[in-house]
Tab-separated table of C-alpha atoms and ligand atoms in Angstrom:
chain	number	residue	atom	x	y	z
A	16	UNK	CA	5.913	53.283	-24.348
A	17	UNK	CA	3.874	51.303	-26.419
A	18	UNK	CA	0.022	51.353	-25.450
A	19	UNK	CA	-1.634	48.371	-24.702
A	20	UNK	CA	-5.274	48.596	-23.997
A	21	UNK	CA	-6.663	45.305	-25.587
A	22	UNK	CA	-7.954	47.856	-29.184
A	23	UNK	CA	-7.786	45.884	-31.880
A	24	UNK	CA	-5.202	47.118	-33.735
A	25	UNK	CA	-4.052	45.991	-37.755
A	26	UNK	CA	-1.140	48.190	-37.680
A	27	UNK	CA	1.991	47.027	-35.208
A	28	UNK	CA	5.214	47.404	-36.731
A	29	UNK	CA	8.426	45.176	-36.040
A	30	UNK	CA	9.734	47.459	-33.732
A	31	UNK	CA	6.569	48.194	-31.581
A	32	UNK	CA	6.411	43.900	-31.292
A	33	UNK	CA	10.044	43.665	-30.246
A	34	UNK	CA	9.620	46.131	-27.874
A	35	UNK	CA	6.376	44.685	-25.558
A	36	UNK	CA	8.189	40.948	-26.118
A	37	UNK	CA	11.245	42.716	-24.251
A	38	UNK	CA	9.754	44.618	-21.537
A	39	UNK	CA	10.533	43.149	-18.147
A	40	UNK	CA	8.797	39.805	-18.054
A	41	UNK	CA	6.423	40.441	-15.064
A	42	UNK	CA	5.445	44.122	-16.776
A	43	UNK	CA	4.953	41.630	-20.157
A	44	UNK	CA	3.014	39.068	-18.449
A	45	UNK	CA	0.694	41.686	-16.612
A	46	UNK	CA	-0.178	43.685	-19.163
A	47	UNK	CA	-0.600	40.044	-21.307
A	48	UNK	CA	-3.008	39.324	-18.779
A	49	UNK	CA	-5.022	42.322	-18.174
A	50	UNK	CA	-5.912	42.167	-22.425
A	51	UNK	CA	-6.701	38.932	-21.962
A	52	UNK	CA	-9.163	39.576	-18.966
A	53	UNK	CA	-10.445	42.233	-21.306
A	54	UNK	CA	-11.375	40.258	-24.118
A	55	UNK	CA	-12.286	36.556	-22.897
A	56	UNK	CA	-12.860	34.202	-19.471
A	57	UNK	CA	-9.752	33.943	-18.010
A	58	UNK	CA	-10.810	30.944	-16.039
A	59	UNK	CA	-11.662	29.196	-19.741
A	60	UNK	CA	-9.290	27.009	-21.281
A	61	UNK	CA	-10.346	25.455	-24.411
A	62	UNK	CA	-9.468	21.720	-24.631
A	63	UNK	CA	-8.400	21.007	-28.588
A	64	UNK	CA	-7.842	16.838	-29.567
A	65	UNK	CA	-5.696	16.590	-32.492
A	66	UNK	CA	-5.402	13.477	-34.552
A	67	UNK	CA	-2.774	12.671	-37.244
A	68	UNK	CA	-5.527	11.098	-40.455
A	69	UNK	CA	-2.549	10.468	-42.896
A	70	UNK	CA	0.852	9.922	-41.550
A	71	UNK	CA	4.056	11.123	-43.014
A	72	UNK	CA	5.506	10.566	-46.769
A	73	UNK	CA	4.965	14.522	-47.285
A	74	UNK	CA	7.259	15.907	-49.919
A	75	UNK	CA	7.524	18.838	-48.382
A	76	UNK	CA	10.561	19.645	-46.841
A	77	UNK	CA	9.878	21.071	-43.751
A	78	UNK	CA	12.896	21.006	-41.365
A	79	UNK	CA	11.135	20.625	-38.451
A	80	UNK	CA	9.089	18.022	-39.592
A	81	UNK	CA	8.970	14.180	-38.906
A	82	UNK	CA	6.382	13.450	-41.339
A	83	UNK	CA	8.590	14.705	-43.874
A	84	UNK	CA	9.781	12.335	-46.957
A	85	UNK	CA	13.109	14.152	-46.855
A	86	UNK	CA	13.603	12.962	-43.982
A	87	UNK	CA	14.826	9.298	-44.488
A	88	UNK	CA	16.321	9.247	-40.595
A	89	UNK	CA	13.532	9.551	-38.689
A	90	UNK	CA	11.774	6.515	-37.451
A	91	UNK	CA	8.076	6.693	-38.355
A	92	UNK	CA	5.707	4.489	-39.697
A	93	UNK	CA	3.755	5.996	-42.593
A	94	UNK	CA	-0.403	5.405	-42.454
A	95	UNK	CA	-3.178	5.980	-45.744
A	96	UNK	CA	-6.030	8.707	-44.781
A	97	UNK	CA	-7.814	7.036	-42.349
A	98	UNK	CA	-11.483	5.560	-42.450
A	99	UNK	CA	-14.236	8.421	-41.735
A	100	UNK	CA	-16.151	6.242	-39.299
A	101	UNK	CA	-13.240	5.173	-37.615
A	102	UNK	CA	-12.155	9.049	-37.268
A	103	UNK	CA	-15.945	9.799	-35.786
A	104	UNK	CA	-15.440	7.624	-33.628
A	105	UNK	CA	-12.122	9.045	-31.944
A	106	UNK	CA	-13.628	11.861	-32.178
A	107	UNK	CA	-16.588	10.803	-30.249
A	108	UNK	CA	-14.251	9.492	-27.575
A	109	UNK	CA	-12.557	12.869	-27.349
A	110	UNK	CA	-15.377	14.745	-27.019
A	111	UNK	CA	-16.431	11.999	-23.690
A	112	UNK	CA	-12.618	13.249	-22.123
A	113	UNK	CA	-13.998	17.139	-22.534
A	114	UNK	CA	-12.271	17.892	-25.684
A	115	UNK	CA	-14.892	20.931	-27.854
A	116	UNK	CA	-12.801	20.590	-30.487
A	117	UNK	CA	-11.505	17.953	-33.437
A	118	UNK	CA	-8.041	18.826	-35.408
A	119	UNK	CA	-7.394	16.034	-38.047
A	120	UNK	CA	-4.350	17.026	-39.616
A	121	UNK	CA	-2.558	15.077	-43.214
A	122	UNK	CA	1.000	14.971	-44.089
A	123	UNK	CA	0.024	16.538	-47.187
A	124	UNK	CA	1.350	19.481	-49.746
A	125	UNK	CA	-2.010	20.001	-51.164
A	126	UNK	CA	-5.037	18.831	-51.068
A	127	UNK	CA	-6.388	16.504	-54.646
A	128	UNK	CA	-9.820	16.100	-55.536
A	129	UNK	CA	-11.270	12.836	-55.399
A	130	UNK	CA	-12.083	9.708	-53.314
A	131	UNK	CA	-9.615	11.430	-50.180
A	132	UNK	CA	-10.627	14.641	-50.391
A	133	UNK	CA	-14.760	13.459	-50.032
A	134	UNK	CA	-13.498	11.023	-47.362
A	135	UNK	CA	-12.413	14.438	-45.209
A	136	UNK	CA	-15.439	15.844	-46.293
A	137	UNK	CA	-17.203	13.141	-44.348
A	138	UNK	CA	-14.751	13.150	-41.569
A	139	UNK	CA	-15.691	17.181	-41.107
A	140	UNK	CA	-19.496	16.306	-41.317
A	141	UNK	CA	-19.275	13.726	-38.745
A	142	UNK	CA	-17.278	15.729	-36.398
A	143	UNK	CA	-19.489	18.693	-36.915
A	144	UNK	CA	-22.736	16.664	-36.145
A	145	UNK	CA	-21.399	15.596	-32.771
A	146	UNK	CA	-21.177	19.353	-31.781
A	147	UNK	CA	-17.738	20.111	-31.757
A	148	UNK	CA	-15.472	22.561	-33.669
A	149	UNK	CA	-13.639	20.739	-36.766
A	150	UNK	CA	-10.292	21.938	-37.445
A	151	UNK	CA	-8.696	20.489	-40.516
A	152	UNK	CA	-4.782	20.958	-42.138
A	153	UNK	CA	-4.542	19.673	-45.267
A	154	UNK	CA	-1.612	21.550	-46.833
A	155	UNK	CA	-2.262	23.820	-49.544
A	156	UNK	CA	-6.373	24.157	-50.740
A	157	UNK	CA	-7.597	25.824	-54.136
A	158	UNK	CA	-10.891	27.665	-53.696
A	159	UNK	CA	-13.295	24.903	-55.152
A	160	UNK	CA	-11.857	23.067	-51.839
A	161	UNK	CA	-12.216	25.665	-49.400
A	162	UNK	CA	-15.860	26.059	-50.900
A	163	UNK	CA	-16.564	22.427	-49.860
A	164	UNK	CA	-15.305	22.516	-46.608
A	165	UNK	CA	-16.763	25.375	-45.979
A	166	UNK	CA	-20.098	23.863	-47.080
A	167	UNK	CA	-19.324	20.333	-44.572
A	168	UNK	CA	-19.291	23.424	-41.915
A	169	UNK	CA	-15.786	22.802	-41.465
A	170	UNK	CA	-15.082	25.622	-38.149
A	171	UNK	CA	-11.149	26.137	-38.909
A	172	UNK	CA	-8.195	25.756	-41.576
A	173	UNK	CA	-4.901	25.606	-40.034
A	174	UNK	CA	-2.046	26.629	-42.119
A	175	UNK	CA	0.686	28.049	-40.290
A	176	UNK	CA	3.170	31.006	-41.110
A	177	UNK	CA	5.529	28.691	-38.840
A	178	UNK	CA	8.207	31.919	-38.448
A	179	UNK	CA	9.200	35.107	-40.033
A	180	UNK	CA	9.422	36.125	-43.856
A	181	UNK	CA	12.851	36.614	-43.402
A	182	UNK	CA	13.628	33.087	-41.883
A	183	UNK	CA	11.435	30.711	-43.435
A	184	UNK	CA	13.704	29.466	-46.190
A	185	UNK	CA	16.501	28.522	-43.959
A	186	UNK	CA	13.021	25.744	-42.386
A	187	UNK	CA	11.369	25.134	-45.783
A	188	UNK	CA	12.180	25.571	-49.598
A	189	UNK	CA	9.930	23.432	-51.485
A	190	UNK	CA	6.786	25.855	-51.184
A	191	UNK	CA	7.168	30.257	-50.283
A	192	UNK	CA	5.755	32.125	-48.021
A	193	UNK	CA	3.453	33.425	-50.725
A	194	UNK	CA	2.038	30.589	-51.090
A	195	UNK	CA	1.202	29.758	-47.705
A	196	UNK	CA	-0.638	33.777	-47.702
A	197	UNK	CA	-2.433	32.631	-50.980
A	198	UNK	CA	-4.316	29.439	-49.062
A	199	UNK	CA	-4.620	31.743	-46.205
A	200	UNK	CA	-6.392	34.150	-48.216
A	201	UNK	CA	-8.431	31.499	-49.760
A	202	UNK	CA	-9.445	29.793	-46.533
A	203	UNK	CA	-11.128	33.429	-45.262
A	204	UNK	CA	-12.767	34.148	-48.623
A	205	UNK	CA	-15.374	31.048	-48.052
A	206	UNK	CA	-16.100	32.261	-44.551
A	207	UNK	CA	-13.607	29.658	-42.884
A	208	UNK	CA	-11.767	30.620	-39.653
A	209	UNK	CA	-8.221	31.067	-39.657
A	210	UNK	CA	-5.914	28.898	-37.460
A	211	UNK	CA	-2.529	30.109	-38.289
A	212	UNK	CA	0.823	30.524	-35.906
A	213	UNK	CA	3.898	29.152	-35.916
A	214	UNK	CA	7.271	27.621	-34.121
A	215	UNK	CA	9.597	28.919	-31.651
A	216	UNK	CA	13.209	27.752	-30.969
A	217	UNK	CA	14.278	26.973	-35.054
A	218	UNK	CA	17.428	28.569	-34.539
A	219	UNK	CA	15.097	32.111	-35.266
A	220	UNK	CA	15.729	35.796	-33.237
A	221	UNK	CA	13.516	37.553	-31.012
A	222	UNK	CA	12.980	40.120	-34.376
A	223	UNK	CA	11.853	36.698	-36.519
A	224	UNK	CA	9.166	35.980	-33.970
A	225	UNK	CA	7.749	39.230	-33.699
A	226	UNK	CA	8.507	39.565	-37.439
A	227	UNK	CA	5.797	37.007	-37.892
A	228	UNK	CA	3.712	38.476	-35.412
A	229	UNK	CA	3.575	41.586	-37.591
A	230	UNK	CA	2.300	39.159	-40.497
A	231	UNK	CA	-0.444	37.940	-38.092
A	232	UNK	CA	-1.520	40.740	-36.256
A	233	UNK	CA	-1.862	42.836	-39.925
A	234	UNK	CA	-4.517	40.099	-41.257
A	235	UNK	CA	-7.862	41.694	-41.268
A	236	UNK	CA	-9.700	39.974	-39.403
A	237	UNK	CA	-6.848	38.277	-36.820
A	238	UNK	CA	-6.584	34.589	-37.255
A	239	UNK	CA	-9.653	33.196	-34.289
A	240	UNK	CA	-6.495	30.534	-33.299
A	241	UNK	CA	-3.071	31.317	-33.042
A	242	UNK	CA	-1.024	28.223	-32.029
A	243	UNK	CA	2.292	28.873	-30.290
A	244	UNK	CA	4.327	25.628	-31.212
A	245	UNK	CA	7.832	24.832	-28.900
A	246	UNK	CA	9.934	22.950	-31.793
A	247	UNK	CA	9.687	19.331	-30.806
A	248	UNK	CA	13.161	18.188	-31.810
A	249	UNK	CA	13.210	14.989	-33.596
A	250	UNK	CA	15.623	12.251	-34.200
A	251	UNK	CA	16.350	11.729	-38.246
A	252	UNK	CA	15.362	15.842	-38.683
A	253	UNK	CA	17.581	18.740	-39.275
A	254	UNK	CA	16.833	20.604	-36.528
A	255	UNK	CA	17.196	17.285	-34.260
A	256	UNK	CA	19.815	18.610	-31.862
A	257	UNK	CA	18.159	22.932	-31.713
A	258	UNK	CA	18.206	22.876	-27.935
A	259	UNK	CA	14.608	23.144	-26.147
A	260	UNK	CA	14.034	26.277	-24.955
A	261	UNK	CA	13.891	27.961	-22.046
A	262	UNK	CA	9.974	28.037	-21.444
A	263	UNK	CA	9.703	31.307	-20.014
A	264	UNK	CA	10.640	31.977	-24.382
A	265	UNK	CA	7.595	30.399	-24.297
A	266	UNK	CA	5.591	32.807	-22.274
A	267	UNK	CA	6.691	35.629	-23.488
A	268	UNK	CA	6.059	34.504	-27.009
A	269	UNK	CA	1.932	33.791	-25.628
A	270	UNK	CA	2.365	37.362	-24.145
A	271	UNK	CA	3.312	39.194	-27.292
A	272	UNK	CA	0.342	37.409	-28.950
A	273	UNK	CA	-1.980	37.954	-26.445
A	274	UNK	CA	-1.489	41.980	-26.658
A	275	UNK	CA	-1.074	41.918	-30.546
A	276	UNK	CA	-3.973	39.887	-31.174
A	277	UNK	CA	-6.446	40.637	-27.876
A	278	UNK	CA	-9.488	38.819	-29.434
A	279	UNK	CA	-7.784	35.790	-30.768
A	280	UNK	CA	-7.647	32.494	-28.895
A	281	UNK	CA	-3.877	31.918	-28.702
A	282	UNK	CA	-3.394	28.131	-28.496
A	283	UNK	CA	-0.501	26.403	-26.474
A	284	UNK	CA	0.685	23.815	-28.882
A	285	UNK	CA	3.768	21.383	-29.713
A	286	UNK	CA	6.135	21.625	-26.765
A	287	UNK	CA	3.398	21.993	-23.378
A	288	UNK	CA	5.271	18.129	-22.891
A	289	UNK	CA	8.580	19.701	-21.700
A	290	UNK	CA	6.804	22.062	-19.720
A	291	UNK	CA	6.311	21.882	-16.025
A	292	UNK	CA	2.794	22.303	-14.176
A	293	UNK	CA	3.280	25.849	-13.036
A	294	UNK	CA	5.217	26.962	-16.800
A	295	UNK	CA	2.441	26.147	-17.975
A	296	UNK	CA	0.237	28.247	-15.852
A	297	UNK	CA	1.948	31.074	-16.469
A	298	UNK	CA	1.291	30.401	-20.172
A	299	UNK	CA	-2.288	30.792	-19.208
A	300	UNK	CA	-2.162	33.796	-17.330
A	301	UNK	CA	-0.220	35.355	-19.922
A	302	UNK	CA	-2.964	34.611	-22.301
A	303	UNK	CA	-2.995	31.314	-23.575
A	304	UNK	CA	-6.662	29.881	-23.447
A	305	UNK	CA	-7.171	26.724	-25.435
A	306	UNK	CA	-4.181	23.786	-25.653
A	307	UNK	CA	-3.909	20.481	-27.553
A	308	UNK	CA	-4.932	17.898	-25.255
A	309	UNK	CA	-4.786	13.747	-25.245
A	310	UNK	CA	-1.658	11.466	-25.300
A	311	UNK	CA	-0.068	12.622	-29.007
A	312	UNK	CA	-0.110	15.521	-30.874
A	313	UNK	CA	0.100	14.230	-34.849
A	314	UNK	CA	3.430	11.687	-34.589
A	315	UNK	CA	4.745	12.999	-31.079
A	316	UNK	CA	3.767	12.894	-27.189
A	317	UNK	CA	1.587	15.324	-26.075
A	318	UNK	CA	1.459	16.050	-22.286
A	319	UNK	CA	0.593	13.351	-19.999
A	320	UNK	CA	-3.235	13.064	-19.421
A	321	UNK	CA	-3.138	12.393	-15.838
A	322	UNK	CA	-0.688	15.743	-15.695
A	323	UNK	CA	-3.331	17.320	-17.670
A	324	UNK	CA	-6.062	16.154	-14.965
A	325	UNK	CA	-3.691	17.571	-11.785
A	326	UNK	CA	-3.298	20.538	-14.186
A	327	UNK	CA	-6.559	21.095	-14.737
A	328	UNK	CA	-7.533	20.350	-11.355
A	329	UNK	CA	-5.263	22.655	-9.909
A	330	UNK	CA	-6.700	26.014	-11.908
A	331	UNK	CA	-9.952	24.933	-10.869
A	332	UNK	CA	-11.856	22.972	-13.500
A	333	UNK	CA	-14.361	20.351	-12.743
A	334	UNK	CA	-12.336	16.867	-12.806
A	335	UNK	CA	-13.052	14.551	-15.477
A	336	UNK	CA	-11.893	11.550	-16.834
A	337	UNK	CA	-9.025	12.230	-19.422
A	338	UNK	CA	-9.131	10.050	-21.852
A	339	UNK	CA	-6.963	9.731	-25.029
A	340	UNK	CA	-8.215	10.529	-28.651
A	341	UNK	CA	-5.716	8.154	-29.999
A	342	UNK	CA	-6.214	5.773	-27.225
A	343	UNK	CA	-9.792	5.212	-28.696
B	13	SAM	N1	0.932	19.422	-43.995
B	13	SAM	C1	0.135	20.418	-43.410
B	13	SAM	C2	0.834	21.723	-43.266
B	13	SAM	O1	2.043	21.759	-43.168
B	13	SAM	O2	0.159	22.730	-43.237
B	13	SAM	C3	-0.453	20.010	-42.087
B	13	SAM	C4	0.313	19.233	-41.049
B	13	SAM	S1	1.722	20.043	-40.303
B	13	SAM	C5	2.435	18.717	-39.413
B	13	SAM	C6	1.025	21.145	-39.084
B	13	SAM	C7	1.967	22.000	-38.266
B	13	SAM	O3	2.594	21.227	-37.255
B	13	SAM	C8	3.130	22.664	-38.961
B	13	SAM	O4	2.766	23.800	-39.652
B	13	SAM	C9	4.060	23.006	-37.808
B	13	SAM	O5	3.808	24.305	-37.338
B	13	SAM	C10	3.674	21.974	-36.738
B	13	SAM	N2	4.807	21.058	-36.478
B	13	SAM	C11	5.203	20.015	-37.232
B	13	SAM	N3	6.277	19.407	-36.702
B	13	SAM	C12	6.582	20.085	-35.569
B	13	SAM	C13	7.612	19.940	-34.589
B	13	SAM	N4	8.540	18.997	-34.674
B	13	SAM	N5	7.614	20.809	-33.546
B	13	SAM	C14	6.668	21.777	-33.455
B	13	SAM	N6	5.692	21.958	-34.361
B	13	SAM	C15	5.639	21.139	-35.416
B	14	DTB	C1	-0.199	23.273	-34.750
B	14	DTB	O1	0.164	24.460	-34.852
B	14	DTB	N1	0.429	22.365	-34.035
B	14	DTB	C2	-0.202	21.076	-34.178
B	14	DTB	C3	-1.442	21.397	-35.057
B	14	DTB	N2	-1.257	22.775	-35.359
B	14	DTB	C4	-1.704	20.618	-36.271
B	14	DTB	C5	0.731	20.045	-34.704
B	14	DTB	C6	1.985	19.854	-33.854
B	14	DTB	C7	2.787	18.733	-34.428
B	14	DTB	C8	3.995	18.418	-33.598
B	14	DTB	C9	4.823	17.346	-34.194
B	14	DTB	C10	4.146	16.021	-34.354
B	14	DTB	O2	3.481	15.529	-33.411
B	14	DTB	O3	4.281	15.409	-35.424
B	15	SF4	FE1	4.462	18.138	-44.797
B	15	SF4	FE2	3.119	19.736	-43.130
B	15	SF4	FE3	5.210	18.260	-42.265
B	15	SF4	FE4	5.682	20.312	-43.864
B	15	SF4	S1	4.788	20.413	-41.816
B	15	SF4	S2	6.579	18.253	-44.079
B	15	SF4	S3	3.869	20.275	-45.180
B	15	SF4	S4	3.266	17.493	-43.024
């Protein structure tokens, strides 16, 4: 049986992953939790406020994805990059409701130079001078952009692997999986940390996730943030009708990461809305320890904040006012 002592290990295979996802779920979530006592407070949960800057009209073709221009069905109302100041300023407000860290994300394929790109230049140095982490996801980034985010002190790039070599163009064909390891690899070279997980419940198998698991856990160093995303189905989207899933698919995905990737803060993303209080506790005893929190995630509902409060209450962290980045 596979070992799982919390080293930090470069080298899982396939098989090995398959294998700890499959063991009986309370030897999974046990041995999940034990690593994660290991390697971090396991009464810490990091609050993350995320915040859509430029809304949809993305010509990638993402099947998952709302803020897709492919996808003509879905009902959402497109928004320009936002105003810096104005972003600050949610920010700010975020950071009031106990939120350490800002994720701005745009409905972008790539990042261009020019008047947008310097405005989230600004937006990173803002949110950086208010003392929190700044997480920014742009789409793809050439190296004379990583280089100036890096310099604004941006904390994080998140790019995510989404799922498995093997599956990802049955979600996406307008961009590889190459290309996604190419910004990846660009984003560490200028010293930036490495947000970068993916989706569960596409329609993949239990091999696809820990396929991309392997991808993950062979990155030297891990990724710092793993997010676990539940596929949010949405209306006017291929994958619309993919049934949720069942969440305990959810903890056992957080599991696997945890004991792949012992060091790495493995965040619970997309999909914490259709879980119930105590789901979601066993998410973070099976090694999640940072989650997406305020009313929306980029163009869907995020958990309730009062849930989050009675959540948060009930492991045992000091009540505070919840308040809504987007609210602001
Ligand atoms: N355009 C950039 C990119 O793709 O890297 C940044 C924004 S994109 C919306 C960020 C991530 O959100 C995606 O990589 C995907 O993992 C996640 N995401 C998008 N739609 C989702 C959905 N319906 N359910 C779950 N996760 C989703
Ligand atoms: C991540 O992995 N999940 C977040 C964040 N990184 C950018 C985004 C989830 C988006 C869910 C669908 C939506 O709200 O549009
Ligand atoms: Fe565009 Fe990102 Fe959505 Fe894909 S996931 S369609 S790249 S915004």
């Amino acid at each position: 049986m596979t070992v799982t002592d919390g080293t930090i290990r470069h080298d899982w295979s396939v098989e090995e992953i398959v294998g700890l996802h499959e063991l009986p779920l309370l030897e999974l979530v046990g041995r999940a939790n034990a690593v994660h006592r290991r390697h971090h407070d396991p009464n810490k949960v990091q609050k993350a406020s995320l915040l859509s800057i430029k809304t949809g009209g993305c010509p990638e073709n993402c099947a998952y994805c709302p803020q897709s221009a492919h996808h003509s069905e879905v009902d959402l109302t497109r928004d320009k990059l936002m105003d810096p100041a104005k972003v600050v300023a949610i920010a700010a407000t975020a950071k009031a409701a106990g939120a350490e860290r800002f994720c701005m994300g745009a409905a972008w394929r790539q990042v261009r130079d020019g008047k947008e790109f310097d405005a989230v230049i600004e937006m990173v140095e803002g949110v950086r001078a208010l003392d929190m982490e700044a997480c920014v996801t742009l789409g793809m980034l050439k190296p004379h952009q990583a280089e100036r985010l890096a310099a604004a002190g941006l904390t994080a790039y998140n790019h995510n692997l989404d799922t498995s070599p093997e599956f990802y163009g049955r979600i996406i064909t307008t961009r590889t999986y190459a290309d996604r390891l190419d910004t990846l690899a660009t984003v560490r070279s200028f010293g930036i940390g490495l947000c970068c997980g993916g989706i569960i419940g596409m329609g993949e198998t239990v091999r696809d996730r820990a396929s991309m698991l392997q991808v993950l856990s062979a990155m030297e160093p891990h990724p710092e943030s793993v997010p676990i995303n539940a596929l949010v189905p949405v209306e006017g989207t291929p994958l619309a009708k993919r049934p949720r899933i069942d969440p305990l698919e959810l903890v056992r995905m957080v599991a696997t990461a945890r004991l792949v990737m012992p060091g790495s803060t493995v965040r619970l993303s997309a999909g914490r809305s259709s879980l119930n209080r105590e789901a979601q506790i066993l998410c973070l005893v099976a090694g999640a320890n940072s989650v997406f929190y305020g009313d929306t995630l980029l163009t869907t509902p995020n958990a309730d904040i009062g849930e989050d409060a009675e959540l948060f209450a009930a492991i045992g962290e000091p009540e505070r006012a919840c308040v809504s980045a987007s609210a602001a």
